[in-house]
XYZ file of C-alpha atoms in Angstrom:
423
model
C 0.264 -0.802 0.454
C 1.264 3.301 -0.774
C 0.749 6.673 1.145
C -1.834 7.468 -0.809
C -3.332 4.986 -0.791
C -3.179 4.476 2.517
C -4.704 8.395 2.960
C -7.384 7.586 1.171
C -8.807 4.628 2.886
C -8.306 5.694 6.854
C -9.950 8.954 5.479
C -13.276 7.162 3.507
C -15.316 7.879 6.269
C -17.181 10.598 6.570
C -17.590 12.063 10.158
C -20.742 12.486 10.296
C -20.984 9.044 10.093
C -19.576 7.824 13.715
C -20.786 6.761 16.148
C -20.176 5.824 19.327
C -20.402 1.823 21.200
C -17.270 -0.579 21.379
C -19.249 -3.203 19.397
C -17.150 -2.612 16.080
C -13.925 -2.000 17.935
C -13.894 -5.238 18.916
C -14.544 -6.493 16.499
C -12.539 -4.974 14.781
C -9.187 -6.066 17.358
C -9.917 -9.628 17.115
C -9.174 -9.827 13.396
C -6.411 -8.052 14.362
C -5.591 -10.727 17.186
C -5.855 -7.913 19.524
C -2.602 -6.256 19.485
C -3.250 -3.835 22.447
C -3.409 -6.786 25.328
C 0.325 -7.018 24.522
C 0.415 -3.736 25.853
C 1.091 -1.684 28.869
C -1.199 1.882 28.658
C -2.180 5.062 31.052
C -5.032 5.827 29.282
C -5.558 9.543 29.149
C -8.978 10.733 28.790
C -9.613 15.017 29.457
C -12.145 18.240 28.131
C -9.021 20.299 27.669
C -4.891 19.231 28.703
C -5.891 15.628 28.426
C -3.428 15.272 24.991
C -0.073 17.926 26.689
C -0.705 15.100 29.448
C -0.098 12.782 27.476
C 2.746 14.298 26.020
C 4.768 15.165 29.282
C 3.474 11.372 30.561
C 5.587 10.530 27.383
C 8.678 12.524 27.054
C 8.929 11.832 30.855
C 8.957 7.562 30.305
C 10.931 8.403 27.014
C 13.453 9.434 29.375
C 13.933 6.386 31.893
C 14.910 4.779 28.951
C 11.620 3.551 27.923
C 9.866 2.787 24.552
C 6.365 4.472 24.961
C 3.831 5.156 22.351
C 1.985 8.266 21.783
C -1.063 8.488 21.148
C -3.603 12.087 20.204
C -5.949 13.658 17.681
C -6.079 15.659 16.184
C -3.104 16.546 13.893
C -2.209 19.411 12.800
C 0.640 19.237 9.594
C 0.195 15.112 8.820
C -1.975 12.065 10.226
C 1.875 10.916 11.194
C 1.793 13.287 14.153
C -0.525 11.354 16.219
C 1.672 7.272 15.961
C 5.450 9.051 18.209
C 6.988 6.547 19.349
C 10.508 8.368 21.538
C 8.500 11.828 20.448
C 9.223 10.354 17.131
C 5.904 10.356 14.120
C 5.202 7.184 12.092
C 7.418 6.559 9.881
C 5.081 6.314 6.560
C 6.496 3.166 5.705
C 4.886 1.839 8.815
C 2.402 3.986 8.208
C 1.487 2.120 5.191
C 2.243 -1.294 7.009
C -0.574 -0.050 9.717
C -3.023 0.671 7.527
C -3.192 -3.120 5.297
C -3.531 -4.073 8.016
C -6.733 -2.472 9.566
C -7.792 -2.744 6.077
C -7.572 -5.938 5.182
C -8.533 -6.732 8.630
C -12.053 -4.656 7.744
C -12.664 -5.879 4.735
C -14.696 -8.514 6.705
C -16.789 -6.346 8.957
C -20.324 -5.436 7.999
C -20.202 -2.324 9.985
C -17.520 -0.582 8.908
C -15.053 0.660 11.908
C -15.459 4.979 11.662
C -12.407 6.465 11.510
C -11.185 7.135 14.256
C -11.762 3.642 15.058
C -9.587 2.228 12.130
C -6.057 5.119 13.698
C -6.805 3.902 17.112
C -6.977 0.322 16.149
C -3.952 1.218 13.565
C -2.155 2.407 16.266
C -2.583 -0.116 18.158
C -0.839 -2.946 16.176
C 1.427 -0.002 15.420
C 2.951 -0.464 19.424
C 2.349 -4.097 19.205
C 4.503 -3.961 15.558
C 7.585 -1.691 17.599
C 7.069 -3.862 21.012
C 6.755 -0.369 23.072
C 6.975 -0.716 27.105
C 4.772 1.657 27.509
C 2.025 3.458 25.548
C 0.436 7.259 26.121
C -3.414 6.697 25.331
C -5.287 9.861 24.186
C -9.815 9.474 24.886
C -10.577 11.044 21.600
C -14.314 11.728 22.751
C -15.557 11.705 26.027
C -14.215 8.023 27.793
C -17.400 5.109 28.830
C -17.145 4.084 25.788
C -14.205 5.489 22.686
C -12.219 3.237 20.483
C -9.463 3.631 22.949
C -11.089 2.248 25.400
C -11.222 -1.550 24.008
C -8.026 -1.753 26.323
C -7.322 -3.947 28.973
C -7.056 -2.186 32.917
C -4.424 0.113 31.992
C -1.977 1.111 35.046
C -3.686 4.104 34.715
C -6.699 6.413 33.632
C -5.976 10.105 33.745
C -8.792 12.340 33.805
C -7.636 15.931 33.468
C -10.224 19.508 33.371
C -13.333 19.037 31.837
C -15.469 21.754 30.797
C -19.525 21.619 29.546
C -18.724 20.071 25.661
C -20.303 17.328 23.701
C -23.223 17.929 25.966
C -26.203 15.953 24.084
C -23.813 13.724 23.854
C -22.063 12.740 27.238
C -24.308 14.955 29.365
C -25.439 17.949 30.672
C -23.404 18.418 33.971
C -20.946 18.613 35.534
C -21.092 15.219 36.993
C -22.507 13.432 34.041
C -19.594 14.080 32.253
C -17.173 13.052 35.242
C -19.378 10.224 34.131
C -18.849 9.074 30.839
C -15.317 10.164 31.093
C -14.941 7.561 34.144
C -15.524 4.272 31.923
C -11.854 4.646 31.415
C -11.512 3.192 34.417
C -11.472 -0.153 34.903
C -10.378 -2.385 37.760
C -7.033 -3.146 39.692
C -6.303 0.417 38.321
C -5.371 4.247 39.684
C -7.384 6.479 38.633
C -5.437 10.268 38.973
C -7.613 13.401 38.663
C -7.628 16.642 38.018
C -9.748 18.092 41.408
C -12.709 19.972 39.914
C -14.798 20.437 42.226
C -16.681 18.036 45.241
C -19.403 16.670 43.361
C -17.181 15.861 40.211
C -14.980 13.940 42.571
C -17.336 12.225 44.629
C -17.574 10.926 41.422
C -14.811 10.129 40.612
C -14.413 8.915 44.891
C -17.643 6.275 44.063
C -16.402 4.591 40.706
C -13.808 3.456 41.557
C -14.224 2.218 43.988
C -17.816 0.411 42.421
C -14.815 -1.331 40.152
C -11.530 -2.062 42.749
C -10.022 0.244 41.385
C -7.779 3.251 43.599
C -8.120 7.038 43.491
C -5.335 9.980 43.988
C -6.627 13.970 43.318
C -3.558 15.869 42.269
C -2.973 18.063 45.210
C -2.241 21.606 43.413
C -2.746 23.626 47.144
C 0.950 21.789 46.770
C 1.225 23.420 43.256
C 4.401 27.413 43.834
C 5.335 29.133 40.462
C 8.355 29.677 41.128
C 9.335 31.856 37.734
C 7.875 32.346 34.351
C 8.540 34.092 30.857
C 7.334 33.627 27.541
C 11.006 31.010 27.497
C 9.305 29.077 29.912
C 8.086 28.152 33.791
C 9.895 26.943 36.793
C 7.820 25.483 39.422
C 7.622 23.750 42.791
C 5.109 20.300 43.308
C 5.279 18.534 46.694
C 8.766 17.891 47.539
C 10.137 18.351 44.239
C 11.779 21.796 43.952
C 13.159 24.337 41.049
C 11.124 21.859 37.971
C 11.706 23.812 34.423
C 8.838 22.805 32.432
C 8.395 25.015 28.812
C 4.041 24.399 27.919
C 3.443 27.903 29.163
C 0.265 29.129 31.520
C -0.348 28.909 35.186
C -3.222 25.770 33.784
C -0.277 23.543 32.452
C 1.095 24.272 36.105
C -1.446 22.051 36.661
C -1.118 19.512 34.123
C 2.031 19.267 34.819
C 0.965 18.770 38.372
C -1.224 15.283 37.282
C 1.204 14.096 35.909
C 3.430 14.344 38.385
C 0.919 12.578 41.319
C 0.496 9.774 37.654
C 5.165 9.614 37.564
C 4.642 8.647 41.298
C 1.633 5.827 40.755
C 3.872 4.520 37.725
C 6.690 4.209 40.538
C 3.935 2.244 42.651
C 3.432 -0.910 39.787
C 6.859 -1.198 39.186
C 8.051 1.915 36.814
C 11.388 2.758 37.420
C 11.374 6.798 36.611
C 14.129 8.621 38.723
C 14.038 12.084 39.522
C 16.461 13.013 37.071
C 13.592 11.260 34.021
C 11.079 13.074 36.041
C 13.340 16.399 35.417
C 14.744 15.997 31.731
C 10.996 14.300 30.962
C 8.927 17.424 31.981
C 11.623 20.085 30.124
C 12.298 18.220 26.649
C 8.459 18.598 26.861
C 6.551 20.433 23.755
C 2.682 20.216 22.852
C 3.254 22.249 19.588
C 0.175 24.874 18.517
C -0.926 25.173 23.480
C -0.134 28.248 23.540
C 3.415 27.651 21.540
C 5.596 30.879 20.518
C 6.219 30.655 17.058
C 8.489 34.014 16.831
C 9.491 36.751 19.534
C 9.329 40.090 17.141
C 6.586 39.966 17.356
C 5.630 38.297 19.581
C 3.735 35.796 17.273
C 1.110 32.825 19.889
C -0.087 30.101 18.158
C -3.177 28.003 20.560
C -5.329 25.851 19.559
C -8.223 27.149 22.353
C -11.659 25.858 20.048
C -14.036 26.201 23.874
C -15.267 28.392 26.017
C -13.101 26.798 28.831
C -9.056 26.605 26.355
C -10.306 30.338 25.194
C -10.648 30.935 29.117
C -7.373 29.568 30.052
C -5.719 31.713 26.727
C -6.743 35.118 28.441
C -5.769 34.152 31.286
C -2.443 33.182 30.004
C -1.968 36.616 28.226
C -2.975 38.970 31.037
C 0.132 36.641 33.266
C 2.705 37.322 30.050
C 1.266 39.562 28.015
C -0.580 42.396 30.324
C -2.035 45.583 29.283
C -1.531 43.868 25.821
C -3.661 44.639 22.853
C -3.353 41.549 19.766
C -4.095 41.033 16.503
C -6.200 38.017 16.481
C -5.482 35.390 13.619
C -9.575 32.853 14.163
C -11.140 30.427 13.242
C -13.435 28.825 14.687
C -15.934 25.712 13.805
C -19.753 26.288 13.892
C -20.802 22.859 16.727
C -18.632 25.484 19.098
C -19.699 27.459 21.711
C -17.603 30.486 19.912
C -20.200 33.303 20.954
C -19.110 32.871 24.486
C -15.487 32.147 23.582
C -15.605 35.403 21.639
C -17.355 37.762 24.455
C -13.926 36.479 26.709
C -11.726 37.582 23.832
C -13.033 40.719 22.504
C -11.308 43.085 25.270
C -8.122 41.450 23.849
C -8.851 43.090 20.815
C -6.823 45.556 18.430
C -8.260 43.400 15.656
C -9.256 40.576 13.531
C -8.484 37.859 11.382
C -11.085 35.931 10.224
C -10.130 31.853 8.539
C -11.945 29.401 7.857
C -10.645 25.566 9.810
C -9.155 22.924 7.038
C -13.016 20.943 8.881
C -16.937 20.170 7.110
C -17.927 21.712 10.810
C -15.740 25.339 9.996
C -17.611 28.879 10.712
C -16.807 30.656 7.395
C -14.134 32.688 7.116
C -16.599 35.632 6.196
C -19.700 34.419 8.630
C -17.289 34.924 11.367
C -16.208 38.521 10.914
C -19.688 40.119 9.361
C -20.737 38.482 13.271
C -17.801 40.631 15.160
C -18.653 43.593 13.168
C -21.922 43.368 14.226
C -20.366 43.179 17.728
C -18.530 46.125 17.296
C -14.542 44.741 16.545
C -12.319 45.604 13.975
C -12.364 42.273 11.501
C -11.216 41.521 8.122
C -11.532 36.939 6.520
C -8.655 35.715 4.580
C -9.455 32.792 2.528
C -5.642 30.782 3.116
C -3.512 30.297 6.131
C -0.722 32.651 4.776
C -2.712 35.151 3.019
C -3.437 35.297 7.535
C -0.222 35.802 8.961
C 1.170 37.895 6.676
C -2.470 40.805 6.931
C -1.274 39.308 11.351
C 1.991 40.651 10.325
C 1.315 43.572 8.871
C -1.094 44.724 11.403
C 1.799 43.935 13.866
C 3.713 46.817 13.120
C 6.592 45.306 14.183
C 5.272 45.507 17.758
C 1.387 43.950 18.239
C 1.387 41.273 19.155
C -0.402 38.241 16.716
C -2.488 35.105 18.693
C -3.893 32.802 16.171
C -6.725 30.147 18.559
C -9.537 29.197 17.254
C -8.957 25.650 15.897
C -7.018 23.230 15.560
C -7.358 23.253 11.979
C -5.858 25.920 11.974
C -2.889 25.860 13.225
C -0.326 23.944 11.919
C -1.063 25.742 8.518
C -0.843 28.951 10.571
C 2.604 27.689 12.592
C 3.640 26.833 9.325
C 3.415 29.731 7.416
C 4.675 30.989 10.219
C 7.602 29.268 10.405
C 8.485 29.003 6.553
C 8.547 32.824 6.795
C 5.317 33.605 4.104
């Protein structure tokens, strides 16, 4: 199978055809010989922060000498980014082998697997073929019925910050959503959770008790920031002092605390993770388009904030790192997101809004977004391409005003490429 054939197979299923449930995934994995059963997992669910937390954990495990797989979504530029081992994307040849194996297995299924199920099966097959010592596995949507949840009991089930998103599927209250996320908690595992409120913690405790799992919450009261700049952050957590993190924003310090708590669990499970690996892994962790500084003069920041919770974190980061400054926003959103709430939070920070259309069937058109912002009294223009948008944003910046790209991860890859190439 050639790369173009592999990509055509992966993307043949319309995203609207996705249906929650594990029956197809279980059948597909059975046809593949259940490669996931040979692997050891750290399973990560949540609304916000699961990608950042996953990459920190994978970086720490790699620094500790483990051959570590990392499965995340979505990708920014190439689908290869979703499957990483020790920080390196899957090579094209291995991607093609995994796609070919999954295509053959799926060929006899009466109910065809969805795109995400195909990708998840490819990940399991690839990580098993490469004999990974550990796999950090990010949930796609929810947890209980997510395609990733066909794995055996993970070493740790990590649940990051949760918020009201996909409410028609996951529930209309935080405890309801927490219950869906907690579907990844299985007998014998340890659940490591992000403190949200007492009602959410009660859900996690209840489910752990029901399933014979151990519950542990991160202790944010022991988290202390020591220094920060656009170059990185230094902080303490519990007995760990002077840790360095290049992911920016106070929310990333909380994600790091969750990762450190998970490392403690993995040590209890028999993993050898020295303090030097913890420090090295946190410092080396990079997660693209999450308040990522792309250039310094003027500051150009990419942040895939795509829901009200993410935008709230972005606003707090702007207050911390660019206090009192107006910015040029390079913006695109999906029509099925609560973009009205998102934009209301961003309006006070905007000198100008340059609107783009994300590469997604769910996108809100740039012209429609531009009209909405103008109706709110904001200066806004629309551009046809990310490269054009970057050029316009840098012109409007005048070499001084910061530029912030946000609103949809579907745009961030193109924007990063345009900024890095100088187009």
